[in-house]
Tab-separated table of C-alpha atoms in Angstrom:
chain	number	residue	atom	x	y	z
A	86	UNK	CA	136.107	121.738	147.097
A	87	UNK	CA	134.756	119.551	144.283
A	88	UNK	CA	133.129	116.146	145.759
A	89	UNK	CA	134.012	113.187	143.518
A	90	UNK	CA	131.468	110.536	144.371
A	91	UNK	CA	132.062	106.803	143.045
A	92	UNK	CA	130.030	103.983	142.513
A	93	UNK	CA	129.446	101.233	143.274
A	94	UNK	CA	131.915	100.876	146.240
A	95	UNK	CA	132.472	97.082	145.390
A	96	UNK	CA	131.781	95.052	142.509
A	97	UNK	CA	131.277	91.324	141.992
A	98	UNK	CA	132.777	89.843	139.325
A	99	UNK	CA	134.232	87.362	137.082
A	100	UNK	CA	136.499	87.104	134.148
A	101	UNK	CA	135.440	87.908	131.166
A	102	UNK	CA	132.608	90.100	131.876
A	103	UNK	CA	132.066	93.613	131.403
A	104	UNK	CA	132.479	96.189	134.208
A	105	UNK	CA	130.902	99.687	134.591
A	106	UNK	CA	132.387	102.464	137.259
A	107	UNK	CA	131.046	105.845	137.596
A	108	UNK	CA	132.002	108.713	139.043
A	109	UNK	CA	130.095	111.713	139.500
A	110	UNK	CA	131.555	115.323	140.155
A	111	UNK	CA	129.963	118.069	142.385
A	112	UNK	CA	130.277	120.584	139.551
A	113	UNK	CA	131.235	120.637	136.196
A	114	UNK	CA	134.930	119.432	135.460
A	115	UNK	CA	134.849	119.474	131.998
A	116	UNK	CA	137.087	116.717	130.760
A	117	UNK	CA	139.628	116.958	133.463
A	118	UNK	CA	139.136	113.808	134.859
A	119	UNK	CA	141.853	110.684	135.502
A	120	UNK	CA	141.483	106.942	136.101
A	121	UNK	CA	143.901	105.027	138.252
A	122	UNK	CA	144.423	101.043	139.299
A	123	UNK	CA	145.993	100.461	142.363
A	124	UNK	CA	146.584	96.930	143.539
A	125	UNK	CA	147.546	95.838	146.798
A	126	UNK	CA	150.778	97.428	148.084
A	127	UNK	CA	151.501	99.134	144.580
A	128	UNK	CA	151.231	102.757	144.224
A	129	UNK	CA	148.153	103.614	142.274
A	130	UNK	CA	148.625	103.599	138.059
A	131	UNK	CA	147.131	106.064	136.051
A	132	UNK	CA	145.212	104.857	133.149
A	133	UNK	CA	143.443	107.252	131.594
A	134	UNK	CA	143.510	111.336	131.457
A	135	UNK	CA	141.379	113.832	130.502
A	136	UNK	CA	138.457	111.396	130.818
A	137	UNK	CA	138.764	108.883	127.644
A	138	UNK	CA	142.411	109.210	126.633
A	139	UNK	CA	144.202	105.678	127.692
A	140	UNK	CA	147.398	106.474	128.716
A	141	UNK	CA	150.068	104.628	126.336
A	142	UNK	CA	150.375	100.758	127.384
A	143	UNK	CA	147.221	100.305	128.975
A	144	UNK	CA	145.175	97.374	127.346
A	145	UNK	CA	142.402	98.311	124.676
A	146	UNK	CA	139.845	96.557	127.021
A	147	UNK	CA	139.652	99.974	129.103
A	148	UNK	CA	138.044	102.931	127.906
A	149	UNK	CA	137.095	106.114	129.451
A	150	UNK	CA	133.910	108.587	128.592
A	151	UNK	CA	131.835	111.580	129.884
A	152	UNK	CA	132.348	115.045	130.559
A	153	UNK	CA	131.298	117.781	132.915
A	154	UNK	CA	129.434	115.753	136.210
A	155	UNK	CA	129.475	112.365	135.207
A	156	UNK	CA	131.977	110.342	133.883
A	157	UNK	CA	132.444	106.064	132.918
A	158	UNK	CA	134.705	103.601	133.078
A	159	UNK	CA	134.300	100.743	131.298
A	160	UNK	CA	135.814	97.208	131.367
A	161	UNK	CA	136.128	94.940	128.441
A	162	UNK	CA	136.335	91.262	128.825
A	163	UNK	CA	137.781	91.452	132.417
A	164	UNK	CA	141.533	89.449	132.953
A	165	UNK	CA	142.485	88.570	136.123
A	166	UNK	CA	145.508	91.257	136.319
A	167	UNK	CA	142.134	93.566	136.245
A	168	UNK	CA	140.970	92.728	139.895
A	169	UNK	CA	142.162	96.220	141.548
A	170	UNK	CA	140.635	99.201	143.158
A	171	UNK	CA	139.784	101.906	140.314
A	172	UNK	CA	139.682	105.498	142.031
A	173	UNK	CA	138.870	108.571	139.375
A	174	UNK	CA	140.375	111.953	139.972
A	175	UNK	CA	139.371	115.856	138.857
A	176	UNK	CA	142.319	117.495	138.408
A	177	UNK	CA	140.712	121.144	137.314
A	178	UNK	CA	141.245	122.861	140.095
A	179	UNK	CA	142.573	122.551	143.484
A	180	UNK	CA	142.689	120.487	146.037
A	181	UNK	CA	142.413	117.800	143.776
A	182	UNK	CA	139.690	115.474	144.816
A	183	UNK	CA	139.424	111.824	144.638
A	184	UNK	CA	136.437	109.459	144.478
A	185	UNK	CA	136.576	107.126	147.118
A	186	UNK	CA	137.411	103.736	145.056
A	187	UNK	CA	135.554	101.106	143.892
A	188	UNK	CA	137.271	97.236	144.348
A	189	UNK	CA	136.557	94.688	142.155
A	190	UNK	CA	136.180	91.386	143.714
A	191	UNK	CA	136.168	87.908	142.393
A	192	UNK	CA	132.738	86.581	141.794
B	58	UNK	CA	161.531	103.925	131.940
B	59	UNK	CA	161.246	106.705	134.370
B	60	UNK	CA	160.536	105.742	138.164
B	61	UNK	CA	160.275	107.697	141.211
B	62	UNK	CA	161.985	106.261	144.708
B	63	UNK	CA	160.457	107.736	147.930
B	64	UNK	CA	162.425	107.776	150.975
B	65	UNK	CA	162.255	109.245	154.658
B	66	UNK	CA	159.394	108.087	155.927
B	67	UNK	CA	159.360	106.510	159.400
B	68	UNK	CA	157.761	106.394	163.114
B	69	UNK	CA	157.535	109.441	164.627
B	70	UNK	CA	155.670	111.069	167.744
B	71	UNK	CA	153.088	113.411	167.570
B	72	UNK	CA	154.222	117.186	167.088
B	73	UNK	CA	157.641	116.377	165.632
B	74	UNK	CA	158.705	117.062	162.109
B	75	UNK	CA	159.955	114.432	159.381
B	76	UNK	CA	161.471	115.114	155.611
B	77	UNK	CA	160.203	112.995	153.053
B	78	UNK	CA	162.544	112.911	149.485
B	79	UNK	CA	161.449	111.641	145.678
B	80	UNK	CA	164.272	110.302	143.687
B	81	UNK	CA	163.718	110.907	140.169
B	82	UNK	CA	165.748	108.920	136.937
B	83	UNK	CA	164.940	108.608	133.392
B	84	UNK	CA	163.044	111.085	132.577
B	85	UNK	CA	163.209	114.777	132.126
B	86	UNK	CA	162.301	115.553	135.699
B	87	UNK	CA	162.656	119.195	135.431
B	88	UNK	CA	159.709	119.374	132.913
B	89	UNK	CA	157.120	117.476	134.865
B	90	UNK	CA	155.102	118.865	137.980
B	91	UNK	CA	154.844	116.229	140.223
B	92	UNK	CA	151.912	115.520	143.345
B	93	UNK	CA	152.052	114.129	146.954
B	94	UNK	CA	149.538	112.019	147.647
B	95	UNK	CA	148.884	109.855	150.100
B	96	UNK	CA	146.745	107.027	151.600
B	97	UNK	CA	145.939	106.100	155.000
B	98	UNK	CA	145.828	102.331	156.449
B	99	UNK	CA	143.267	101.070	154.725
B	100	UNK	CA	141.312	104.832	153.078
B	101	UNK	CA	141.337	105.552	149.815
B	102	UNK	CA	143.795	108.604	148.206
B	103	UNK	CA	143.978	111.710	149.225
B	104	UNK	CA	145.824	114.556	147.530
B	105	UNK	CA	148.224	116.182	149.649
B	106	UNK	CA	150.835	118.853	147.573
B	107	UNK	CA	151.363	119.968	144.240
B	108	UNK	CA	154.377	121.737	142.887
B	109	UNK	CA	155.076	122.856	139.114
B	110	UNK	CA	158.415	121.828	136.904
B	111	UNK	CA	160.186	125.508	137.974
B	112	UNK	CA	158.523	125.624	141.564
B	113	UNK	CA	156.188	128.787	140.341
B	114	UNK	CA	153.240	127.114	141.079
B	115	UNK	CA	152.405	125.542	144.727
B	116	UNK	CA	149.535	123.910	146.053
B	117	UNK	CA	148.881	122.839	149.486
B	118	UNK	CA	145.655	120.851	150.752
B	119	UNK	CA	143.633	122.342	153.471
B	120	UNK	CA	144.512	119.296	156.134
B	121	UNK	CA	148.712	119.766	155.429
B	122	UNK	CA	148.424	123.956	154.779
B	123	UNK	CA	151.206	125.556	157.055
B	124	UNK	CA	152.309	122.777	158.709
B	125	UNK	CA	153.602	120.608	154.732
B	126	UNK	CA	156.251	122.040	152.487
B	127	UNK	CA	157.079	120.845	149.043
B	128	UNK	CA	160.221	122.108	147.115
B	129	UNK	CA	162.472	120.421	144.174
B	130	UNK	CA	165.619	120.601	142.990
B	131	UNK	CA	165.908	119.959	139.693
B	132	UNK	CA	169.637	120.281	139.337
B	133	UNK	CA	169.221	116.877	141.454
B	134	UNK	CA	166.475	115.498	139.861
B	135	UNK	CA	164.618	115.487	143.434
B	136	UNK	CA	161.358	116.368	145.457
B	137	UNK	CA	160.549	117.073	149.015
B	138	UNK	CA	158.107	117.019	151.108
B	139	UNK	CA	159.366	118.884	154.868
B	140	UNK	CA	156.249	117.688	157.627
B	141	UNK	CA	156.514	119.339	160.376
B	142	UNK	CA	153.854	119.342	163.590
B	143	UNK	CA	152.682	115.745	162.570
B	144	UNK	CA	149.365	114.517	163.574
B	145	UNK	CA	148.041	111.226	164.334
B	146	UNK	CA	145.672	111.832	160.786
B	147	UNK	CA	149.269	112.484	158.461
B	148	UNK	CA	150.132	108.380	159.171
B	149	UNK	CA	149.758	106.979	155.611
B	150	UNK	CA	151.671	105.764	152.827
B	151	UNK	CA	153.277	109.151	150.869
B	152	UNK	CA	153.544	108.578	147.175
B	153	UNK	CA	155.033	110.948	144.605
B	154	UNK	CA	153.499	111.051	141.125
B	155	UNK	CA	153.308	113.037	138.364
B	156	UNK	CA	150.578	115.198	138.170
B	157	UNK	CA	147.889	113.820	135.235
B	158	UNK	CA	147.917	116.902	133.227
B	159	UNK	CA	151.980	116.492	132.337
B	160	UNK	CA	151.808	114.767	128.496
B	161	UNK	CA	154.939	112.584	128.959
B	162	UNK	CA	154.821	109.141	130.012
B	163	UNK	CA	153.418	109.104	133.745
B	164	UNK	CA	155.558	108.454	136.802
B	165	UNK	CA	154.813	107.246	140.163
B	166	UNK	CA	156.838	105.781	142.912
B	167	UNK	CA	156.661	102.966	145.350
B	168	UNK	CA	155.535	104.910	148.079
B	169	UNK	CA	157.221	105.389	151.979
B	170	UNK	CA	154.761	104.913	155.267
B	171	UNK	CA	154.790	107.947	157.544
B	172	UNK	CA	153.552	106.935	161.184
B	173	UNK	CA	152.638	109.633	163.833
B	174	UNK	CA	152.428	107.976	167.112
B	175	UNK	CA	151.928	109.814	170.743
């Protein structure tokens, strides 16, 4: 099985500043990565596909990059509504993996 | 705006079996293949079942293999996911979703809470 590994597992922060996930893959997964937000007792969102495409509605202030191991995403100007947990996905083969979340806390 | 509405889930003992449904409306549910997942109190997501827009293609994960069974009907726009031999591990909040490779506008629903209690 591919191991999606995500860090950091928590982040600090406040509004307005500019946030940094990663996620690394076990092996190469080309572009076929996915983003999601998932707030407290919501099912999780997807926001981006295939690594840097935002899915339509999803604010400008996200944005996606990387290919084959290791992969970004990147925060703009954070809003409140942003305060989630971001998981990223690989979706190349199966079992579909996860990384294991990172929540974003308020400074 | 298409949505997903999970129902089914519930408190059950360990061993015994339980039949989750996924509601589908507006969208064209028979062209998107659509994933299980599912989250355990307090755990991150873990990918459960994966089933194409005809059925052709299934996909179990190693934890739910032979025990899980995912079928559709497209006719009435639904999904199911038959859990049988539950384990104290399968208690967690099942959500349907459409799988992140389907190019129309993604889907998810609100998710239903599965417990397995001896």
């Amino acid at each position: 099985d591919i191991q999606m590994t995500q860090s950091p597992s928590t982040l600090s922060t406040s509004v307005g500043d500019r946030v940094t996930i990663t996620c690394r893959a076990s092996e190469s997964i080309s572009g076929w990565l996915a983003w999601y937000q998932q707030k407290p007792g919501e099912a999780p969102k997807l926001l981006i596909y295939k690594a840097s495409r935002l899915e339509a509605g999803v604010p400008s202030r996200f944005s996606g990059s990387g290919s084959g191991t290791d992969f970004t995403l990147t925060i703009n100007s954070l809003q409140p509504d942003d305060f989630a947990t971001y998981y990223c996905q690989q979706y190349i083969t199966y079992p579909y993996t996860f990384g294991q979340g990172t929540k974003l806390d308020i400074k | 705006e298409g949505r997903l509405l999970e129902s089914g889930g519930g408190l059950v003992k360990r061993g015994e079996s339980l039949r989750l449904s996924c509601a589908a409306s507006g969208f064209a549910f028979s062209d998107y293949a659509i994933n299980w997942v599912r989250q355990a109190p307090g755990k991150g997501l873990e990918w459960v079942s994966s089933i194409s827009s005809s059925s052709s293609h299934i996909y179990y994960a190693a934890s739910v293999e032979g025990r899980f069974t995912i079928a559709r009907d497209n006719s009435k726009n639904s999904l199911y996911l038959q859990m049988n031999g539950l384990r104290d591990e399968d208690t967690a909040v099942y959500y349907c979703m459409s799988d992140p490779k389907v190019r129309g506008d993604p889907v998810r629903g609100q998710g239903t809470l599965v417990t397995v209690s001896s």
